[in-house]
CSV table of C-alpha atoms in Angstrom, one decimal:
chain,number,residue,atom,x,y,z
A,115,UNK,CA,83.1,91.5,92.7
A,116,UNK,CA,86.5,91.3,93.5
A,117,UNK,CA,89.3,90.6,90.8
A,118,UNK,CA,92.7,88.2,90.9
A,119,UNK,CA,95.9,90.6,91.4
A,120,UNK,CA,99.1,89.1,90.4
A,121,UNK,CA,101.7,90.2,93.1
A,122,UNK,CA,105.2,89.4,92.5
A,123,UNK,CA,106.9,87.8,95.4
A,124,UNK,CA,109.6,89.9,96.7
A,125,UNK,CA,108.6,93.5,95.0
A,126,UNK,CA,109.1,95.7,96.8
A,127,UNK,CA,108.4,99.6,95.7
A,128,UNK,CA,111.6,101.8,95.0
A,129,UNK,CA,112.0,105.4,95.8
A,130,UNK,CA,110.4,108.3,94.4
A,131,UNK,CA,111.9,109.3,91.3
A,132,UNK,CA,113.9,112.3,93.0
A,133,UNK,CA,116.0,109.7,94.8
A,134,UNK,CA,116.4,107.6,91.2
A,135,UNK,CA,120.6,108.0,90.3
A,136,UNK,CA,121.9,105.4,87.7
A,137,UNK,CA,123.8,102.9,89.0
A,138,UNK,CA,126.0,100.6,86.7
A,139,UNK,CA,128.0,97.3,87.9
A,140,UNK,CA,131.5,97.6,88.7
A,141,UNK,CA,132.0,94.1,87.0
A,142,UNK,CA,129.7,91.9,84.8
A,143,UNK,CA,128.1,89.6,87.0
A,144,UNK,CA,125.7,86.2,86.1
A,145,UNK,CA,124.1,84.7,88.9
A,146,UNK,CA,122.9,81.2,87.6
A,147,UNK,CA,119.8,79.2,88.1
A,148,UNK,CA,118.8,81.9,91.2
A,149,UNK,CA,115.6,81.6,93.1
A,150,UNK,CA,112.3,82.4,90.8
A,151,UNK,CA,110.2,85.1,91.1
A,152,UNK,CA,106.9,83.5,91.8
A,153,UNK,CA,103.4,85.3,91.6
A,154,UNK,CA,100.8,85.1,94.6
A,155,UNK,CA,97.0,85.9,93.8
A,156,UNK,CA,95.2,88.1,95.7
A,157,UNK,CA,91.7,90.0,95.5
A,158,UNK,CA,91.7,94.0,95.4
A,159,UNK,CA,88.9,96.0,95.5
A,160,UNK,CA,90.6,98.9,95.4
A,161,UNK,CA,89.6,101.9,92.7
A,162,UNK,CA,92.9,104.1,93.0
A,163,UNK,CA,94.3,105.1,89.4
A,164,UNK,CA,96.1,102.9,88.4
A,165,UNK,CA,100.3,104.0,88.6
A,166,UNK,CA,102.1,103.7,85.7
A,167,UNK,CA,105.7,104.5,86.6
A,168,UNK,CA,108.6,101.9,86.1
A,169,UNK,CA,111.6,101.5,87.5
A,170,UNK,CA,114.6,100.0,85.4
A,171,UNK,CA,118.3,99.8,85.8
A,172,UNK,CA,118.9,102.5,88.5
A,173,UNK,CA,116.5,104.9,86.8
A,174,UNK,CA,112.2,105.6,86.8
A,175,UNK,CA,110.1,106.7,84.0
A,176,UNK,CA,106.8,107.8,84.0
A,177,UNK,CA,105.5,104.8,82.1
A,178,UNK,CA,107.0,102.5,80.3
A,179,UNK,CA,106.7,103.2,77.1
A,180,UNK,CA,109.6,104.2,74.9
A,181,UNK,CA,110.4,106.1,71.5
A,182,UNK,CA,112.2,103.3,69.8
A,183,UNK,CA,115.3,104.8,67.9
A,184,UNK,CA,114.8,105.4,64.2
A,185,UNK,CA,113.3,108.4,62.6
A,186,UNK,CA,110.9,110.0,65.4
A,187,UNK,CA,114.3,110.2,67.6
A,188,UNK,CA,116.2,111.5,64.7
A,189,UNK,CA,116.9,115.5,66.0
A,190,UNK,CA,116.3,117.5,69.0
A,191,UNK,CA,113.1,119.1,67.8
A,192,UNK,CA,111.2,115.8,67.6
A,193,UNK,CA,112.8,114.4,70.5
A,194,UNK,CA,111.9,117.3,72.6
A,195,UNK,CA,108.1,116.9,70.8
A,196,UNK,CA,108.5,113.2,72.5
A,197,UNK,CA,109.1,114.4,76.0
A,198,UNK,CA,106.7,117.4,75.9
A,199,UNK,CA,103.7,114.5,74.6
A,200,UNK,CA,104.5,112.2,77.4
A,201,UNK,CA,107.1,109.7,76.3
A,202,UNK,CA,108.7,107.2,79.2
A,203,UNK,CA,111.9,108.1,77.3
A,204,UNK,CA,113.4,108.4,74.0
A,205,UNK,CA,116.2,106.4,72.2
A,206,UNK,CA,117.5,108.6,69.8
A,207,UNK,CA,118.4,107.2,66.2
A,208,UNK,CA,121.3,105.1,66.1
A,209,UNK,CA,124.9,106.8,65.6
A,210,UNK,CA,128.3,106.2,64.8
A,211,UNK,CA,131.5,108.3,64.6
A,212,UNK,CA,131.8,108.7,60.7
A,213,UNK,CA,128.4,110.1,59.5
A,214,UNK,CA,130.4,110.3,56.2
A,215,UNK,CA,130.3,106.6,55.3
A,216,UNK,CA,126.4,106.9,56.0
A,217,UNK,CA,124.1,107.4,52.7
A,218,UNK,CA,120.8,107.3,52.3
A,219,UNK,CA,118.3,107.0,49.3
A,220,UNK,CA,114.7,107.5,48.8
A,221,UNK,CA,111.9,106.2,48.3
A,222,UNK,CA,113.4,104.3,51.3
A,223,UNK,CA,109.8,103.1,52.2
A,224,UNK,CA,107.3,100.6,51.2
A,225,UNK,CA,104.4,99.6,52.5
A,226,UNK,CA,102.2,96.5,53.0
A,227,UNK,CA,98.0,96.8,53.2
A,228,UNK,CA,95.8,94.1,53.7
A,229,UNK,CA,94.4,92.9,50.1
A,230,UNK,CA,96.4,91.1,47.4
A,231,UNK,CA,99.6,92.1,46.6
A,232,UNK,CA,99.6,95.2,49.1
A,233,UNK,CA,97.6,96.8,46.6
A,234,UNK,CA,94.3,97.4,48.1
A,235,UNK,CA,93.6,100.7,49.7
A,236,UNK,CA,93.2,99.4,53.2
A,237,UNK,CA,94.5,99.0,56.4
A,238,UNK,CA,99.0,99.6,56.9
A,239,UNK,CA,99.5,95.8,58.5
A,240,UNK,CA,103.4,96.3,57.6
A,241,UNK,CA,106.4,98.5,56.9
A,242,UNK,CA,109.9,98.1,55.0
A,243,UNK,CA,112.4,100.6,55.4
A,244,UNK,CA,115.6,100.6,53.8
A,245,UNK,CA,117.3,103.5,55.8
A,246,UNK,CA,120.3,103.4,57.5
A,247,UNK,CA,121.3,104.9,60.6
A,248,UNK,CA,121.7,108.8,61.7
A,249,UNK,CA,123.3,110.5,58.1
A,250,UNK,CA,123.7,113.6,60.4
A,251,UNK,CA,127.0,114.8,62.0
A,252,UNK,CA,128.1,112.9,65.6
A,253,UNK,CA,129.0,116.6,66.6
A,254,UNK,CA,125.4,117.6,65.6
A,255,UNK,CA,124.0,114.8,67.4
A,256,UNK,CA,125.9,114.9,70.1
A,257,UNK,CA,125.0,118.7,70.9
A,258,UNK,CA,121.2,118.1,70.6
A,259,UNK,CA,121.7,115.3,73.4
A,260,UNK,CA,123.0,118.0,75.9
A,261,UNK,CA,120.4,120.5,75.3
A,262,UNK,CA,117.9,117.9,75.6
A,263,UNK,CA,119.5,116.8,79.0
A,264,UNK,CA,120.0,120.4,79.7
A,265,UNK,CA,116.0,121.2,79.2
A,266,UNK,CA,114.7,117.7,80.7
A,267,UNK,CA,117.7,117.1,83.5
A,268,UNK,CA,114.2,114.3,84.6
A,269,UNK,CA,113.3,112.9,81.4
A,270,UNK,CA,115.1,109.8,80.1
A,271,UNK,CA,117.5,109.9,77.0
A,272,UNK,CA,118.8,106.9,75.5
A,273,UNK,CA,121.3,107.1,73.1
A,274,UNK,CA,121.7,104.4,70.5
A,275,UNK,CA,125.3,103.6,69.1
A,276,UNK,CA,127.1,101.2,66.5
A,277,UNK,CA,130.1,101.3,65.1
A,278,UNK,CA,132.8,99.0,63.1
A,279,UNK,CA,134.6,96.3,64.7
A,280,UNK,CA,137.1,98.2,66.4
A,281,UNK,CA,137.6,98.4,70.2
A,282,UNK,CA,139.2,102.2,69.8
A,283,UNK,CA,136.1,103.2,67.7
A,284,UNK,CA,134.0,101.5,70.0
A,285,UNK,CA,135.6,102.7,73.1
A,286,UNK,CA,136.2,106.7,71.7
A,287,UNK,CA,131.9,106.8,70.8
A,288,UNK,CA,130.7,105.5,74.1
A,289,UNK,CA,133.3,108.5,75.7
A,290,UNK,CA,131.8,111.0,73.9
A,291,UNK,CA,128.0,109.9,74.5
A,292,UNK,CA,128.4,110.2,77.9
A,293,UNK,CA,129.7,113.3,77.8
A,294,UNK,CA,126.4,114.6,77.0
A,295,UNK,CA,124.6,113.5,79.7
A,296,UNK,CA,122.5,110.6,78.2
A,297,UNK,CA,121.1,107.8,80.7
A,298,UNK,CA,121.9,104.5,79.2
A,299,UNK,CA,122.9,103.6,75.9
A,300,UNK,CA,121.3,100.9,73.6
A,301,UNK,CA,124.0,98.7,71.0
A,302,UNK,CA,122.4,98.2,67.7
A,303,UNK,CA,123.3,94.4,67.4
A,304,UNK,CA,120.2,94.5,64.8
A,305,UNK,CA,120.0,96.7,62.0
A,306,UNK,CA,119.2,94.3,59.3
A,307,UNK,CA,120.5,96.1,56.4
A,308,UNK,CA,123.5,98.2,55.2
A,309,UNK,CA,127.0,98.4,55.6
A,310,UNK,CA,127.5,94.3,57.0
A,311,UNK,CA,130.7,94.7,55.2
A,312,UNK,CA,132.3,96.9,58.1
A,313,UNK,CA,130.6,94.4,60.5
A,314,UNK,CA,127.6,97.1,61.6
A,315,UNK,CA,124.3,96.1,63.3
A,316,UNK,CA,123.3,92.4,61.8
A,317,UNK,CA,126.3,91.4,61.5
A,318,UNK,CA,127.5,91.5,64.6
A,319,UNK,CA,124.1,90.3,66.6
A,320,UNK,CA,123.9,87.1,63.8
A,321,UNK,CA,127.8,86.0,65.4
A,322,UNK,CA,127.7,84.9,68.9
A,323,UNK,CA,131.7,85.2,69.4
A,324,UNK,CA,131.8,88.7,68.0
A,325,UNK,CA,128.7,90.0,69.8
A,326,UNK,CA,131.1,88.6,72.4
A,327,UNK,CA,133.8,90.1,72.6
A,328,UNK,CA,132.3,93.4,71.5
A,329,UNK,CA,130.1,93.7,74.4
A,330,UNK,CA,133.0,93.2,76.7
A,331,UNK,CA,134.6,96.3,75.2
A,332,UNK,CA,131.5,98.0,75.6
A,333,UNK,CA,130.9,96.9,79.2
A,334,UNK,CA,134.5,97.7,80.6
A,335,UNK,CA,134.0,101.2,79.0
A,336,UNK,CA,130.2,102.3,80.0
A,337,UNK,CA,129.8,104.2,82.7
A,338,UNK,CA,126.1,104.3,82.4
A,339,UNK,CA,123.4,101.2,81.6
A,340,UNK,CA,123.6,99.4,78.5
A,341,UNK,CA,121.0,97.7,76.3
A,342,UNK,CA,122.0,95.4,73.6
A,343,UNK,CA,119.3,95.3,70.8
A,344,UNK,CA,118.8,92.2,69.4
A,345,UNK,CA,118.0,90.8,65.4
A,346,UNK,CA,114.9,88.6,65.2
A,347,UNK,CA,117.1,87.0,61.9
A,348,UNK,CA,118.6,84.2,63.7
A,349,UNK,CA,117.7,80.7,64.6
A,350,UNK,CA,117.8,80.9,68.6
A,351,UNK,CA,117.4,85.1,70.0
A,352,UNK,CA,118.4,83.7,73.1
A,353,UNK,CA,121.8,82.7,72.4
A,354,UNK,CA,123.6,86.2,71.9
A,355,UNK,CA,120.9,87.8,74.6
A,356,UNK,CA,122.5,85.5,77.0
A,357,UNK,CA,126.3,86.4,75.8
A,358,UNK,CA,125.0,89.9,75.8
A,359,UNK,CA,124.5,89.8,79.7
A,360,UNK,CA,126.7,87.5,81.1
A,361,UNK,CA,129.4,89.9,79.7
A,362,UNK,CA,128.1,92.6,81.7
A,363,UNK,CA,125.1,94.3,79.6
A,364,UNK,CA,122.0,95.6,82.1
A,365,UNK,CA,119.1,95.2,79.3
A,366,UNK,CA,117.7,93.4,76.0
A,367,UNK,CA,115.5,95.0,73.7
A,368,UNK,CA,113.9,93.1,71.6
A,369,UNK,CA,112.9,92.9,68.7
A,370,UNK,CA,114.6,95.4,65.6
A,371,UNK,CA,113.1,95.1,62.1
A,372,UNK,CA,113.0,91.7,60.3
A,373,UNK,CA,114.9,91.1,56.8
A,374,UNK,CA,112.3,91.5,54.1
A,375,UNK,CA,111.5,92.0,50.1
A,376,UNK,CA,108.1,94.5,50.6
A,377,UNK,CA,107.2,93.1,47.1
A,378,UNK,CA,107.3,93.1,43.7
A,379,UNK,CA,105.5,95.5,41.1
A,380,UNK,CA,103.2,93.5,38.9
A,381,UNK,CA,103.4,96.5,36.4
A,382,UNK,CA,106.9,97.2,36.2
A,383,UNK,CA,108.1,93.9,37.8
A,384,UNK,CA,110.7,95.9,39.8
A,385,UNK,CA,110.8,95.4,43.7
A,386,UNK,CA,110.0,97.7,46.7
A,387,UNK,CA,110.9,100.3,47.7
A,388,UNK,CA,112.6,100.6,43.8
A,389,UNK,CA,115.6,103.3,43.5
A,390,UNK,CA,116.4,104.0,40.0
A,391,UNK,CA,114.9,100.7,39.2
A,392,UNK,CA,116.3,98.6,41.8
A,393,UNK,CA,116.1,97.7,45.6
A,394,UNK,CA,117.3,95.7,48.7
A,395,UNK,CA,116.1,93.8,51.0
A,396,UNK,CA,115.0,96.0,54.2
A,397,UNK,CA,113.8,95.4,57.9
A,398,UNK,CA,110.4,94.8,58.3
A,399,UNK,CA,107.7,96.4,61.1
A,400,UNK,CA,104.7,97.3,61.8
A,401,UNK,CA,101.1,95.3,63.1
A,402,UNK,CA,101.9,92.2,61.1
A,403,UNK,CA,105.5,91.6,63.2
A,404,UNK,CA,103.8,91.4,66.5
A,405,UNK,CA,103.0,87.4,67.1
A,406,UNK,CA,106.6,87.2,66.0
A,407,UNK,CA,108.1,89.8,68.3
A,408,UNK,CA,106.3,88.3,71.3
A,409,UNK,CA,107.5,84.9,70.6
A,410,UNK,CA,111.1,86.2,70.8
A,411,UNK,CA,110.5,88.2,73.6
A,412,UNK,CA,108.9,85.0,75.6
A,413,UNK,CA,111.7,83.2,74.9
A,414,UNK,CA,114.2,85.6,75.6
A,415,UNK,CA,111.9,86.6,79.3
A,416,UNK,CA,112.1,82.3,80.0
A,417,UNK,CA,115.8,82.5,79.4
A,418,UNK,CA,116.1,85.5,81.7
A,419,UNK,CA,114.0,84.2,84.6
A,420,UNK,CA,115.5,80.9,84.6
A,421,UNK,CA,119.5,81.8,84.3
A,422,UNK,CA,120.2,85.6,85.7
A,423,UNK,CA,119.1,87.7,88.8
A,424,UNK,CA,116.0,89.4,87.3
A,425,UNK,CA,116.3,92.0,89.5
A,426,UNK,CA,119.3,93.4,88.5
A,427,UNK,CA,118.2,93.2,84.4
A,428,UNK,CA,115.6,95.0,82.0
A,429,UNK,CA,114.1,93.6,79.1
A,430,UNK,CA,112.3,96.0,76.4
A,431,UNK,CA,109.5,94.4,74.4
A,432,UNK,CA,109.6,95.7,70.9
A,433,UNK,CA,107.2,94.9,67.4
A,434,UNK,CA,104.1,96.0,66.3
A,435,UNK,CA,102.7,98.3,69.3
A,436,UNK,CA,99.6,100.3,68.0
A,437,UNK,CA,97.4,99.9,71.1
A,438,UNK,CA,97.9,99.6,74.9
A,439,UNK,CA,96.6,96.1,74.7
A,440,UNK,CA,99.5,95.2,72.2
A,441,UNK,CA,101.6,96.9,74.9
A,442,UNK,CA,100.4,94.9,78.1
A,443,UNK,CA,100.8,91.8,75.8
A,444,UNK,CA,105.2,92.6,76.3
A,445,UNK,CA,104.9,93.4,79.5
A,446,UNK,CA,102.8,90.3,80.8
A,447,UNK,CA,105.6,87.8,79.1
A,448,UNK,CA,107.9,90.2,81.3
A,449,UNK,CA,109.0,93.2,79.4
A,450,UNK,CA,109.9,96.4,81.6
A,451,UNK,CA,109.4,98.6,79.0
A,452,UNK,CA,108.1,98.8,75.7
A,453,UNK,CA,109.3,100.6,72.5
A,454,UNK,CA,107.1,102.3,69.7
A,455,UNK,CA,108.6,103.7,66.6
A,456,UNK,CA,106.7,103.1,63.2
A,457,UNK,CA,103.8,103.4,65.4
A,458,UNK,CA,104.9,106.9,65.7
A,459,UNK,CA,105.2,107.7,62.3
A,460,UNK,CA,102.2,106.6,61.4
A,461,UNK,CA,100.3,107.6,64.7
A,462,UNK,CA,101.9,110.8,65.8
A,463,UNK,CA,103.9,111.6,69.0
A,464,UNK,CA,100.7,111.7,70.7
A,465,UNK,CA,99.8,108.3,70.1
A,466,UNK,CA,101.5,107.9,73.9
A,467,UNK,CA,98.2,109.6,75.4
A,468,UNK,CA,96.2,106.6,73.7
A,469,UNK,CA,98.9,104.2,75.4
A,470,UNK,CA,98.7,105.2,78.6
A,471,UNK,CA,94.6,105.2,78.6
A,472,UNK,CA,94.1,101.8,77.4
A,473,UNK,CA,97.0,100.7,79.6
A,474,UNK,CA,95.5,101.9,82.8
A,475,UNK,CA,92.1,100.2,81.6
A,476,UNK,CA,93.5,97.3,81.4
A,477,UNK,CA,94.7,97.7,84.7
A,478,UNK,CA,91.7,99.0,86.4
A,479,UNK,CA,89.9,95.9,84.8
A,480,UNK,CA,92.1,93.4,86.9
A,481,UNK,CA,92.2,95.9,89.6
A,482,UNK,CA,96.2,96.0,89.4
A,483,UNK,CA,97.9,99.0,90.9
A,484,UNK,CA,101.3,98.8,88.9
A,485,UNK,CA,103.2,97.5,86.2
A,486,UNK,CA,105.3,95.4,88.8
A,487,UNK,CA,101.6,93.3,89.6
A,488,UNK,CA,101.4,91.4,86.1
A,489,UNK,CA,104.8,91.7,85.3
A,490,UNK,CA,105.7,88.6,83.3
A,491,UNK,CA,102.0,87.2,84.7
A,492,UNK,CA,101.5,85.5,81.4
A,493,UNK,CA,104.9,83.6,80.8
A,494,UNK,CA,104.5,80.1,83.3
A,495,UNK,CA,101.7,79.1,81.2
A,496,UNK,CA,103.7,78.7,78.0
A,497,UNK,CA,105.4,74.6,77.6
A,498,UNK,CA,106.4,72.4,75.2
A,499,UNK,CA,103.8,70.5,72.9
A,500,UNK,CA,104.8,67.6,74.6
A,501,UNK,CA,103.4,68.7,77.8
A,502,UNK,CA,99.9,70.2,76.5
A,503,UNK,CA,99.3,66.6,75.0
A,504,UNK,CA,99.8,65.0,78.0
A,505,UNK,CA,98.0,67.7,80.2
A,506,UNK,CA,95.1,67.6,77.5
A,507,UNK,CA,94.9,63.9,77.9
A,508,UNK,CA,95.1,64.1,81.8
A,509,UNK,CA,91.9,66.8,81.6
A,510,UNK,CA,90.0,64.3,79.2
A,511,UNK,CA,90.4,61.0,81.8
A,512,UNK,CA,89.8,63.6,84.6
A,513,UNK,CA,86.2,64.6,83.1
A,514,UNK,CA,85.5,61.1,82.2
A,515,UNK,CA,85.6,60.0,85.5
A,516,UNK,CA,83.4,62.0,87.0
A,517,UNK,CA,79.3,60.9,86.5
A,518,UNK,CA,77.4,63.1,84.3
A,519,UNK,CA,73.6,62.5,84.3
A,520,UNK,CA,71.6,59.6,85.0
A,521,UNK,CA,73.8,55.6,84.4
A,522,UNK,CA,70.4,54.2,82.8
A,523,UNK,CA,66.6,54.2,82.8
A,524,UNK,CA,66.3,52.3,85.9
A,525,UNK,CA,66.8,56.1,87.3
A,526,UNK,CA,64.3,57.6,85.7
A,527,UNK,CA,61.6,59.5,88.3
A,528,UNK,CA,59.2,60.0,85.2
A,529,UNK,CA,59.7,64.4,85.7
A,530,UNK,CA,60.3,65.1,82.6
A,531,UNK,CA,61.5,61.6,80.1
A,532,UNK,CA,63.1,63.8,77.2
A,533,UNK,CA,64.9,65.2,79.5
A,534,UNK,CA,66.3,62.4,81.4
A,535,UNK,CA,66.9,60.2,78.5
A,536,UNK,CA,69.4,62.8,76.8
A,537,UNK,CA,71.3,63.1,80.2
A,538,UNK,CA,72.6,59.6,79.5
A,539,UNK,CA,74.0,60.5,76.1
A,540,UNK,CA,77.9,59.8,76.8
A,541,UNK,CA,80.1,62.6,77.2
């Protein structure tokens, strides 16, 4: 029995990765309200494995999953653990030029387990953290990111950068990343706690005319692709992800951690994680952000389709990603790429072997031969309220109107009366 295929309308297959290079614009560009990519069904019996390679902003991984930065891209010796288990690529943890000003405390952890309170001993469903960004030298960092480029000149390394608002700092740190060799950088817009008082992470993603003008520092200086990672904290995602593009950025990712309080001790009635008695609120992750994530990331992947050239952009589904089916969920609403990272530290680095399996049965169950056939498959069928009342009502008169059974017992032919009588019961 055949299957449906989702084919995108005007795919078509780039090169093999050996003829990848990155490319970057040589001036923002917005192309508005262009032609949409459509889908066309068609039936495929075919049994090849399925091929999970992506292609996205100029270069190819070998599936699209992605160590999100944060702790499992904090050095070169788990990085180069993430490459040698299979990652797409890795995004290292986010840096900055003064490691100085960067402290961290412990416990900087808490955990949330289904039962009351987060006590019970059962499943992780979420994650606080109250960690900052990379406490380790730039000059440090910046070495490990050559060797790695040096030892895996194929594999994809992302490196993650925020600074103060300050178009020299700004300007001098995306210099010296490139130096290394790294093939796009991701802006941490997001980071939902620490340092808002030098206008870090948060602070900039939650202000539309800083993000701004930011990103047009960053885009006149980037030699290489650019991400901007965006904070689920706001009322509308889609306002700075828009900014973030038109002003010349190549990719969203979506989402970073959401502003939390873990809880509250009922025995000391101190909060978590509690440092010498005391705490902050921290982003949030883990299973129980995933409806949330995919929300933003629909809305984010309707903006995209609907106002820029998809073709030319990348959007990275983050939130929640355990499983390959909590990965194909992304990438049907359109994500290229997906990111993992408390998955990792709770999973392992070889939690990408798992991925990839239940990815490509998912795909051999719809018979699809790529990521590129159910890209973004999912996202027409998502409308306003408004419209699923009136399509709801429009089903119901439809199903009225057509005869169901026999119109009364003048009809009966006496094979079988129980069973005739019942068929005129209204439906």
């Amino acid at each position: 029995m055949v299957s449906l295929q989702f084919t995108k309308v005007g795919h078509h297959n780039r090169n093999s990765f050996a003829d990848f290079a990155v490319t970057r614009h040589a001036a923002p560009r917005r192309l508005t309200r262009p032609t949409r990519v459509g889908f066309q069904v068609c039936a495929s019996n075919s049994q090849t494995e399925p091929d999970l390679s992506v292609s996205v902003n100029g270069f190819r991984m070998p599936n699209p999953f992605v160590i999100g930065s944060g702790p499992p891209g904090t050095n070169y010796t788990v990085m180069k653990r993430a490459f040698e288990e299979g990652w797409g690529a890795v995004i290292a943890k986010t840096v900055s030029l003064d490691a100085a000003k960067v402290i961290n405390v412990t416990p900087r952890y808490a955990r949330l387990r289904a039962g009351a309170n987060g006590l019970a001993k059962g499943q992780i469903i979420g994650w606080e953290n109250i960690e900052l960004i990379s406490d380790r030298p730039l000059e440090i960092m910046l070495k490990e990111f050559e060797q790695l480029k040096k030892e895996y000149p194929d594999r994809i390394l992302i490196a993650s950068i925020m600074e103060e608002y300050n178009k020299a700092g700004w300007e001098e740190l995306i210099d010296r990343v490139e130096q290394t060799g790294i093939d796009a950088i991701e802006v941490n817009f997001s980071c939902p706690h620490g340092m808002p008082e030098r206008k870090m992470g948060m602070a900039v993603g939650q202000d539309c005319a800083m993000l701004e003008e930011v990103c047009g520092w960053i885009n006149a200086k980037a030699t290489v692709p650019v991400w901007a990672k965006m904070t689920p904290n706001i009322t509308d995602i889609t306002a700075p992800a828009r900014l973030a593009l038109s002003t010349g950025c190549e990719g969203i990712a979506a989402i970073n951690t959401i502003q939390s309080v873990m809880g509250i001790s009922l025995d000391t009635l101190r909060p978590e994680p509690c440092v010498e008695g005391y705490s902050t609120p921290g982003g949030y992750s883990c299973k129980a952000v995933h409806p949330i994530a995919l929300a933003k990331v629909m809305n984010i992947a309707q903006m995209m389709k609907s106002e820029f050239n998809l073709k030319d952009y990348s959007l990275s589904g983050i939130g929640g990603v355990e499983t390959g089916d909590d990965a194909v969920e992304f990438i049907l609403l359109g994500a290229n790429t997906v990111q993992v990272c408390t998955g990792v530290m709770m999973h392992g680095y070889g939690l990408v072997k798992k991925l990839c399996a239940e990815l490509k049965d998912f795909m051999k169950k719809h018979n699809f031969k790529t990521i590129e056939d159910f890209r973004g498959a999912s996202l027409p069928y998502f409308t306003t309220h408004t419209e699923l009342v009136r399509r709801q009502q429009e089903a119901i008169r439809q199903r009225k109107a057509v005869k169901k059974g026999l119109e009364s017992d003048k009809d009966w032919t006496g094979d079988g009366f129980v069973k005739e009588t019942e068929s005129m019961v209204s439906n």
